[in-house]
CSV table of C-alpha atoms and ligand atoms in Angstrom, one decimal:
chain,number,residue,atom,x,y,z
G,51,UNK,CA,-48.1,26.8,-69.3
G,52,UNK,CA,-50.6,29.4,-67.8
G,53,UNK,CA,-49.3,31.3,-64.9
G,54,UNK,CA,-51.7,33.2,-62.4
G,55,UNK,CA,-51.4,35.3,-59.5
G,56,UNK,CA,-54.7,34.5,-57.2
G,57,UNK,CA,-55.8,37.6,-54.8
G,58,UNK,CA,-57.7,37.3,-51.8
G,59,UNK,CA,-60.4,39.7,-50.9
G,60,UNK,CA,-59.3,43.2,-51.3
G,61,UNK,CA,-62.3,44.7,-49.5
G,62,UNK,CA,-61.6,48.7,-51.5
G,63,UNK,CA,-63.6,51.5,-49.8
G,64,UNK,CA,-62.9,55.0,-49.3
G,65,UNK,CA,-63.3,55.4,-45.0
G,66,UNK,CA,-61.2,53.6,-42.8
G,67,UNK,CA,-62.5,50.0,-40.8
G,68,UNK,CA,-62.7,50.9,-36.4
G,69,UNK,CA,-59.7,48.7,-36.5
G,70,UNK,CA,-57.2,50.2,-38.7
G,71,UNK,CA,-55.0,53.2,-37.2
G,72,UNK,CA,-53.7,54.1,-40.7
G,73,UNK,CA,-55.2,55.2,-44.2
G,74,UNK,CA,-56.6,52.2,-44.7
G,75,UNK,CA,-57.9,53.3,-48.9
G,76,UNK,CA,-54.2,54.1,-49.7
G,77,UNK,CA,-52.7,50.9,-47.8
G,78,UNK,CA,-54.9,48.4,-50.0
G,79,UNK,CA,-54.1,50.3,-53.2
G,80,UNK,CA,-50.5,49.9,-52.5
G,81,UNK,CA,-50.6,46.0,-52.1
G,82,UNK,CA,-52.9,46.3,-55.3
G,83,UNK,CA,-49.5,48.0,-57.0
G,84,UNK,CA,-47.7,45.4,-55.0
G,85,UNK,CA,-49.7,42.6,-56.7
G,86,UNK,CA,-49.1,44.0,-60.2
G,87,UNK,CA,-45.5,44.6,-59.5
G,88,UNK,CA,-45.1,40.5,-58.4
G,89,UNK,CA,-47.6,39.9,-61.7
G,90,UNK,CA,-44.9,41.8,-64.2
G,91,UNK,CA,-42.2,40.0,-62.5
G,92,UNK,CA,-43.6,36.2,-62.7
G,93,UNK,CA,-44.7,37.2,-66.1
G,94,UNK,CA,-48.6,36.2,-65.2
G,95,UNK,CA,-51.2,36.2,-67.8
G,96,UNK,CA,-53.8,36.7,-65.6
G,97,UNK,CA,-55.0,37.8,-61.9
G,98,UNK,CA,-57.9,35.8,-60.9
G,99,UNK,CA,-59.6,37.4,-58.0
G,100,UNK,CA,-62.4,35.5,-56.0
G,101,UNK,CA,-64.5,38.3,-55.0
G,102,UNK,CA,-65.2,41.2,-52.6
G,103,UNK,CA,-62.9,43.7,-54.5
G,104,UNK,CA,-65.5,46.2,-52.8
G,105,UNK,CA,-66.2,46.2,-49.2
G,106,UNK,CA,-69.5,48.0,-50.2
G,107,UNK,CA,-71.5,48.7,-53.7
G,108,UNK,CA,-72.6,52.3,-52.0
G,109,UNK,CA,-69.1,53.3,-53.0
G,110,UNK,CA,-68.9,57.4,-54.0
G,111,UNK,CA,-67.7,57.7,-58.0
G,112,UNK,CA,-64.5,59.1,-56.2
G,113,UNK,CA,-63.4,56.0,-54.5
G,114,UNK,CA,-64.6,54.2,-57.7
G,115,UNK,CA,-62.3,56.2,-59.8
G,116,UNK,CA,-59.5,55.7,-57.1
G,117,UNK,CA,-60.1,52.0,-57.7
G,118,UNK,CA,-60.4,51.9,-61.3
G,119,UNK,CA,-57.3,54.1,-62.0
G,120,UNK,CA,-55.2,51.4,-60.1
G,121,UNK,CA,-56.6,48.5,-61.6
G,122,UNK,CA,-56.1,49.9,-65.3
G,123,UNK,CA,-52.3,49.6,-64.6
G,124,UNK,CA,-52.4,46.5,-64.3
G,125,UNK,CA,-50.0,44.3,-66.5
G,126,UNK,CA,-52.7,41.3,-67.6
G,127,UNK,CA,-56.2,41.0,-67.4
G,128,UNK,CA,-57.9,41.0,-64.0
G,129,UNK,CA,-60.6,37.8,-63.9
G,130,UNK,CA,-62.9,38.3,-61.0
G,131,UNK,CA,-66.2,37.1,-59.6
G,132,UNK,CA,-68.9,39.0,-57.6
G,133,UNK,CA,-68.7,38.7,-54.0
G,134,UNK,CA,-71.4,39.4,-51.1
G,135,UNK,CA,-70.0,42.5,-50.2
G,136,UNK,CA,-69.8,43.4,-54.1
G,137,UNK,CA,-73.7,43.6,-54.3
G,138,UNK,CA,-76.5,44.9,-52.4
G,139,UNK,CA,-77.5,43.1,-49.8
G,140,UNK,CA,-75.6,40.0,-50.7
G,141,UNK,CA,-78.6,39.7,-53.3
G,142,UNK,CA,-76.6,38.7,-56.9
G,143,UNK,CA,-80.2,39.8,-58.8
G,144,UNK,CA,-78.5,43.4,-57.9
G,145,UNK,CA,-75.0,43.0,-59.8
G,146,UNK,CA,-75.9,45.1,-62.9
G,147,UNK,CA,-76.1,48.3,-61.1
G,148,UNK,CA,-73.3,47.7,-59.0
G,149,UNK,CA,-69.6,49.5,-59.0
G,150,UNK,CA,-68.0,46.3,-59.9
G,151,UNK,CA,-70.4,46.0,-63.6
G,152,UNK,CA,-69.4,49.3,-64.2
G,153,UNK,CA,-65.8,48.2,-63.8
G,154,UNK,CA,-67.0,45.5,-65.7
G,155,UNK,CA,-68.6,47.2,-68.3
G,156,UNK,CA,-65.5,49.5,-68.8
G,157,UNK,CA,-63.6,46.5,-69.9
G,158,UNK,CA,-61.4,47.3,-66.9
G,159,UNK,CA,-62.0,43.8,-65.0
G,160,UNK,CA,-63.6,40.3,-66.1
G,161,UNK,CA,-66.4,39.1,-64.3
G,162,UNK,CA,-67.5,35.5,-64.2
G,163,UNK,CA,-71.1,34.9,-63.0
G,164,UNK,CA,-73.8,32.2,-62.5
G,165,UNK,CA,-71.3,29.6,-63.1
G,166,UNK,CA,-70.0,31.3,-66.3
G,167,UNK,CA,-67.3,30.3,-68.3
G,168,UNK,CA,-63.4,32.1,-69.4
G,169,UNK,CA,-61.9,30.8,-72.2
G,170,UNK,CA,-58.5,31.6,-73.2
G,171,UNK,CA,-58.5,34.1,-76.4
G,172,UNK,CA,-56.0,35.3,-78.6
G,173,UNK,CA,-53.8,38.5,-77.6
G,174,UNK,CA,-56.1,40.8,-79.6
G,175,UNK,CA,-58.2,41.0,-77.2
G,176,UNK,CA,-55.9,41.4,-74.3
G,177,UNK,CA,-56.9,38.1,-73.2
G,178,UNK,CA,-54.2,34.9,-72.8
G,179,UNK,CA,-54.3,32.0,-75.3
G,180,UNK,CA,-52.0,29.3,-73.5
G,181,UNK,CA,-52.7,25.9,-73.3
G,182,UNK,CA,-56.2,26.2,-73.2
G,183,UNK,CA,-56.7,26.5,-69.5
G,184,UNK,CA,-60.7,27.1,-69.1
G,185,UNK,CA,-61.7,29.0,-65.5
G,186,UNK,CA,-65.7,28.9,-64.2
G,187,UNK,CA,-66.3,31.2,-61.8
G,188,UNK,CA,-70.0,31.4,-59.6
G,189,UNK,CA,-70.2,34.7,-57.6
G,190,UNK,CA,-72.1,34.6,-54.3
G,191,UNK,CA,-75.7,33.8,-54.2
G,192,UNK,CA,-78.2,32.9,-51.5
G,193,UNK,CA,-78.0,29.2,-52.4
G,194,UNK,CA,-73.7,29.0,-51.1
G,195,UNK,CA,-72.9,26.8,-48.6
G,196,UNK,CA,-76.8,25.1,-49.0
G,197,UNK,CA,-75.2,22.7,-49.8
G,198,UNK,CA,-72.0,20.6,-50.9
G,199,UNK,CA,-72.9,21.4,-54.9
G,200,UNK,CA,-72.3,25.2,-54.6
G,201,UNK,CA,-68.5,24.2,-55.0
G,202,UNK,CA,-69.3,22.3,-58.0
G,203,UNK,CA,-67.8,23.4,-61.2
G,204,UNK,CA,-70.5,23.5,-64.2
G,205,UNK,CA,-68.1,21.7,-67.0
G,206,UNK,CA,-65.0,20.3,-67.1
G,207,UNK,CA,-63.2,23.8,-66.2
G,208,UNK,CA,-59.3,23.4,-65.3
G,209,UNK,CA,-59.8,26.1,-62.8
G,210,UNK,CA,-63.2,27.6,-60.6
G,211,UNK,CA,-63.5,30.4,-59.1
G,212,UNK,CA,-65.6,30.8,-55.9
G,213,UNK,CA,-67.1,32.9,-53.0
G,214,UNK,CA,-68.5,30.9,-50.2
G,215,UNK,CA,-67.2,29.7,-46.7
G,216,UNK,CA,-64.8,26.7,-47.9
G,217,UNK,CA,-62.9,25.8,-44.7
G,218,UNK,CA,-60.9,23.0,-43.2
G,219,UNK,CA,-62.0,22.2,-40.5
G,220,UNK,CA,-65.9,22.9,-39.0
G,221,UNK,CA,-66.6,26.5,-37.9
G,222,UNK,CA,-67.3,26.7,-34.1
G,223,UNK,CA,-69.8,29.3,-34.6
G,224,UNK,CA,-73.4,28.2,-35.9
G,225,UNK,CA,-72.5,29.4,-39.5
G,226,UNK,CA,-73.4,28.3,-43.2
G,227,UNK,CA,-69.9,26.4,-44.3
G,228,UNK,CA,-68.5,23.8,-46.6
G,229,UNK,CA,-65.9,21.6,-45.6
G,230,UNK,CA,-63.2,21.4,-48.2
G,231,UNK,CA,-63.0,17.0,-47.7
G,232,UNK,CA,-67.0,17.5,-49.1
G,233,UNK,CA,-66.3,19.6,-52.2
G,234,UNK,CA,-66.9,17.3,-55.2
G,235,UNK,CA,-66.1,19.1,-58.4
G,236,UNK,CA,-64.6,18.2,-62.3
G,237,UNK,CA,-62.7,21.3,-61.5
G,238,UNK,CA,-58.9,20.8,-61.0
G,239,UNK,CA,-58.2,23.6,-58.8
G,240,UNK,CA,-60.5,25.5,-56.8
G,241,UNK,CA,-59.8,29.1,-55.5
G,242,UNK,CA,-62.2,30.6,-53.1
G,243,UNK,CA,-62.5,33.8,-51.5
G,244,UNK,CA,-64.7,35.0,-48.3
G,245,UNK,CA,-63.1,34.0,-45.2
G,246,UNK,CA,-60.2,36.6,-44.7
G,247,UNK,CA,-57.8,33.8,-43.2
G,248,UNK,CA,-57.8,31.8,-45.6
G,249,UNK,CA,-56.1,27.9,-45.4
G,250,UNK,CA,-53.5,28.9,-48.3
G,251,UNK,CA,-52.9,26.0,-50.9
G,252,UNK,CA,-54.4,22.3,-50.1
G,253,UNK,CA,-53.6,19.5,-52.3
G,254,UNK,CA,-56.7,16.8,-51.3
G,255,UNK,CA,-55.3,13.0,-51.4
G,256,UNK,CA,-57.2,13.0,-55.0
G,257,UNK,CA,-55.1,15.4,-56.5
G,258,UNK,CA,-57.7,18.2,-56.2
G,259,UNK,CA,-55.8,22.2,-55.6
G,260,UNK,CA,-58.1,24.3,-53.1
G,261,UNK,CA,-57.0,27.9,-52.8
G,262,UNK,CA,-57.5,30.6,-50.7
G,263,UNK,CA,-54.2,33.0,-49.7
G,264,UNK,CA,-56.3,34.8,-47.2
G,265,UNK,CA,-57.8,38.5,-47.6
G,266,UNK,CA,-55.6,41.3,-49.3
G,267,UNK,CA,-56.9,43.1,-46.1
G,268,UNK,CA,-57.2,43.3,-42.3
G,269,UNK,CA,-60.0,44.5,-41.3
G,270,UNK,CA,-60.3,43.5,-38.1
G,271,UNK,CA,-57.5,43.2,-35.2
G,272,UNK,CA,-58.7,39.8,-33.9
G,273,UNK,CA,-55.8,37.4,-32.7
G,274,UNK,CA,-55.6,35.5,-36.4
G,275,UNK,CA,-55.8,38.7,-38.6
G,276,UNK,CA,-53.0,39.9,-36.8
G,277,UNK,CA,-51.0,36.9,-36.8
G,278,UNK,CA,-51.3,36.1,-40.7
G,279,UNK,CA,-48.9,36.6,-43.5
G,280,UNK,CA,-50.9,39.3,-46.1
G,281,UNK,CA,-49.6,37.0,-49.1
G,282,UNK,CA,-50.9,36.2,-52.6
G,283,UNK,CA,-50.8,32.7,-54.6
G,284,UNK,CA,-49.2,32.0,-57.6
G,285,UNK,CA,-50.6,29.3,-60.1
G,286,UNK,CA,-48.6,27.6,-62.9
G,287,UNK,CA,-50.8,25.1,-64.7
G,288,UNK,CA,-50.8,23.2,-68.2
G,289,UNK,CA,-53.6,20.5,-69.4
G,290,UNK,CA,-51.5,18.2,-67.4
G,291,UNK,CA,-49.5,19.7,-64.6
G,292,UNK,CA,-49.6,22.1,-61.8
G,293,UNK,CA,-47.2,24.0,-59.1
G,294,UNK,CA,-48.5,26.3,-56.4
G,295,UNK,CA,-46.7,28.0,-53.8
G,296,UNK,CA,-47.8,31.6,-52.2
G,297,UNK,CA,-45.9,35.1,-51.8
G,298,UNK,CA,-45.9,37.9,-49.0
G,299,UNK,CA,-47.3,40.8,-49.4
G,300,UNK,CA,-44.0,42.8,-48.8
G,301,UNK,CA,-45.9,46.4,-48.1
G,302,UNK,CA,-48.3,45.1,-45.8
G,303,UNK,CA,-47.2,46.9,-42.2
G,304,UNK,CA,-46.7,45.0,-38.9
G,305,UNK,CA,-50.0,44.5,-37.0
G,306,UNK,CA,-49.3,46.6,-34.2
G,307,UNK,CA,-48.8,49.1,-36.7
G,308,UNK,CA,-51.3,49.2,-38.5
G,309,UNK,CA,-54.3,47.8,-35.9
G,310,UNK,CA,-55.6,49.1,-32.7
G,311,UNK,CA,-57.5,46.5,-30.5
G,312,UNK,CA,-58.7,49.6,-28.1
G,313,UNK,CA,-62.5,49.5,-29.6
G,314,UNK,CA,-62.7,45.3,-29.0
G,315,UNK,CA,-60.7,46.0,-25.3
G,316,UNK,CA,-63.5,48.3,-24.9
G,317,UNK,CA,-66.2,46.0,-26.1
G,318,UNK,CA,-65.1,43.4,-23.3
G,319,UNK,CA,-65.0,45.9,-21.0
G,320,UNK,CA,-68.5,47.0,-21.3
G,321,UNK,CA,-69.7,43.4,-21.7
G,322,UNK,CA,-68.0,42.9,-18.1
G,323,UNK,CA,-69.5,45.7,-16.5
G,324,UNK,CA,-72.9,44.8,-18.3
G,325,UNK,CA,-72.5,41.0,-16.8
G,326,UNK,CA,-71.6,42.2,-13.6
G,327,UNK,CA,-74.6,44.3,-13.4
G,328,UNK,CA,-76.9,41.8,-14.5
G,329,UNK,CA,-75.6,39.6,-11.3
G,330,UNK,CA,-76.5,42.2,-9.1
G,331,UNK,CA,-79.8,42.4,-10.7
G,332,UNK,CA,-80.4,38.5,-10.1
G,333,UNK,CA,-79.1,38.7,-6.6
G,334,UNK,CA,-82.5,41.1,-6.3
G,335,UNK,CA,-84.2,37.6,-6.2
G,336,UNK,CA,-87.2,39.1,-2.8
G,337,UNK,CA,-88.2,41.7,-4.4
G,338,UNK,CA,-89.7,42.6,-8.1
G,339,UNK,CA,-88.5,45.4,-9.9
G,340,UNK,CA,-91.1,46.9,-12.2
G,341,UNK,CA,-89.4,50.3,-12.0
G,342,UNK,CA,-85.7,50.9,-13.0
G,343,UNK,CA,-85.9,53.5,-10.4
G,344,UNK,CA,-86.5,51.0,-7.9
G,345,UNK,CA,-83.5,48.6,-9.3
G,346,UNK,CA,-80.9,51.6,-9.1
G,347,UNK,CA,-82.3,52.4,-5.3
G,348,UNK,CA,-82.3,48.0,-4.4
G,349,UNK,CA,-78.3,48.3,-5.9
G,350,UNK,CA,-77.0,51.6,-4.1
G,351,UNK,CA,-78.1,50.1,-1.0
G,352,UNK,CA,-77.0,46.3,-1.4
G,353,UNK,CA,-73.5,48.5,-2.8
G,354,UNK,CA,-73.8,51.1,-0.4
G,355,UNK,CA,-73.2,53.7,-3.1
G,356,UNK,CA,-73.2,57.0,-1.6
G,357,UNK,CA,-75.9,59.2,-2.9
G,358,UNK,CA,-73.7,61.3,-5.4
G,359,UNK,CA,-74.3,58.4,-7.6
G,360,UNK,CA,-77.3,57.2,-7.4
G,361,UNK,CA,-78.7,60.7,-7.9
G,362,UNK,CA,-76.4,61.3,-11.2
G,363,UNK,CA,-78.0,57.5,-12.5
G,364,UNK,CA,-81.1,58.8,-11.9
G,365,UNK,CA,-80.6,62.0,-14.0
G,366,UNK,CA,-78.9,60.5,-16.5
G,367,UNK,CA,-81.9,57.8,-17.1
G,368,UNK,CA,-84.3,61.1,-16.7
G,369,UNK,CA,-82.5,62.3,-19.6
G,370,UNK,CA,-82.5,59.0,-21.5
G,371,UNK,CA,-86.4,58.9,-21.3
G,372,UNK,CA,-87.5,62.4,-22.1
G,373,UNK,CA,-84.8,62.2,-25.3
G,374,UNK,CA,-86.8,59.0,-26.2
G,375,UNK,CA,-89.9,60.6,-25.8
G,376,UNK,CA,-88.8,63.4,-28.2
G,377,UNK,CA,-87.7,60.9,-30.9
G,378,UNK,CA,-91.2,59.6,-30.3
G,379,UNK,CA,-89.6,56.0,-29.0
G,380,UNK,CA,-91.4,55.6,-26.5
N,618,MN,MN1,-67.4,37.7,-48.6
């Protein structure tokens, strides 16, 4: 039997997201020790990781190194797969000269690519040799979520590794996705990274595994990031059998604690103001504003705002334009 531990994107970079309120760099490397810690304890022979280990390639050698350092601890091989935000400008022709090749190239992870293949081989080269479980793995490309096929393994793999928008149900958004129902594929099991909330483990009526444990970070303090369990999967598989089930994330703080929602508050609260503000301009409906001069005079009146502000809107869009002008804008 094979055992892995399957990480959702980790999302590494040295600055902290607008949403998280602690050191963000330090909080994803400890769930990285954390996810080494639960590999040594199930005795895993490998982490497979389905891209977006960076949240950026323009990455300083410093946060690099900070990276790099924690993955060389690891007990068993890494096995990953480039993700969008791995390369530049989502463009796979770019992976050689990104961070994750030179992780890559320092034998510290091991990358899959254009539907490459991972065979087991013997302990000499630190690589597992049970049962001869066979993983594929396709990084991102253009062509994901194109159509159904993306999701198709190339051979007969036991296991593929993906980075596309696999999802259960259809998005509500006009956005590129695959629904899992469509995924046709010789592969056993297939474990997808990309969207951060992740469905977990899904066994299809015909027998087929899809995993995706969620991101190994929160980036963002929507509703559903801060509801979700930070958790990993763990994978036991032979030529012939399989068992799934997923882990928390024990280091991964409350929400509240770790989140702030004051920059999205602040986002709805501008986009109210600005709606409101657009209504007064299409109440307006005699006359034709050509001048925005004209448009602050037509709503101080309909207002009646005293003159204190319509005078301080006046010099602040003075200002506006002659900075403009400067920066050779307009
Ligand atoms: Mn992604």
């Amino acid at each position: 039997m094979a055992r892995f531990v399957i990480v959702g994107d980790p999302q590494f970079r040295g600055v902290n997201p607008i949403a998280r309120k602690d050191d963000f760099p330090s909080a994803i490397l400890a769930k990285i020790d954390e996810v080494h810690q639960i590999a040594k304890r199930v005795s895993a022979d490998a982490i497979l990781q389905p891209g977006d280990l960076f949240d950026s390639p323009m990455v300083s050698y410093s946060v690099l190194l900070r990276l790099m350092v924690m993955l060389q601890m690891a007990p068993c091989p890494w096995i990953t797969i480039p993700g969008n935000h791995d390369l530049f400008g989502s463009n796979a022709d770019t992976y050689p000269r990104t961070p994750m090749a030179v992780l890559e190239q320092a034998k510290v992870i091991n990358v899959l690519k254009n539907n490459s293949l991972y065979f087991p081989i013997d302990m000499e080269t630190g690589h597992f040799t049970k049962d001869a479980i066979t993983i594929t793995g396709r990084g991102f490309d253009w062509e994901m979520d194109a159509n159904h096929s993306t999701y198709t393994a190339p051979v007969n793999s036991d296991i593929h590794m993906v980075h596309g928008m696999l999802v259960q149900e259809p998005l509500p958004i006009a956005a590129k996705h695959t629904l899992i129902k469509d995924v046709q594929t010789p592969a056993r099991v297939t474990i997808c990274g990309h969207d951060h909330l992740g469905f977990g483990i899904i066994r299809r009526p015909d027998g087929k595994i899809f995993i995706n444990p969620g991101a190994l970070c929160r980036e963002t303090a929507h509703t559903a990031e801060m509801e979700r369990q930070v958790q990993v999967a763990i994978l036991d598989i032979t030529k012939d059998k399989d068992e799934s089930w997923l882990e928390p994330i024990t280091c991964a703080r409350p929400a509240e604690e770790v989140l702030s929602r004051e920059h999205i508050e602040a986002q709805s609260l501008r986009k109210e103001r600005m709606d409101y503000f657009l209504t007064l301009l299409g109440q307006e409906s005699e006359s034709k504003f050509l001048e925005v001069r004209e448009i602050i005079d037509g709503i101080a009146s309909k207002e009646a705002l005293p003159a204190t502000i319509k005078d301080e809107a006046m010099k602040r869009i003075a200002a506006a334009r002659e900075e403009l002008a400067r920066r050779g804008v307009a």
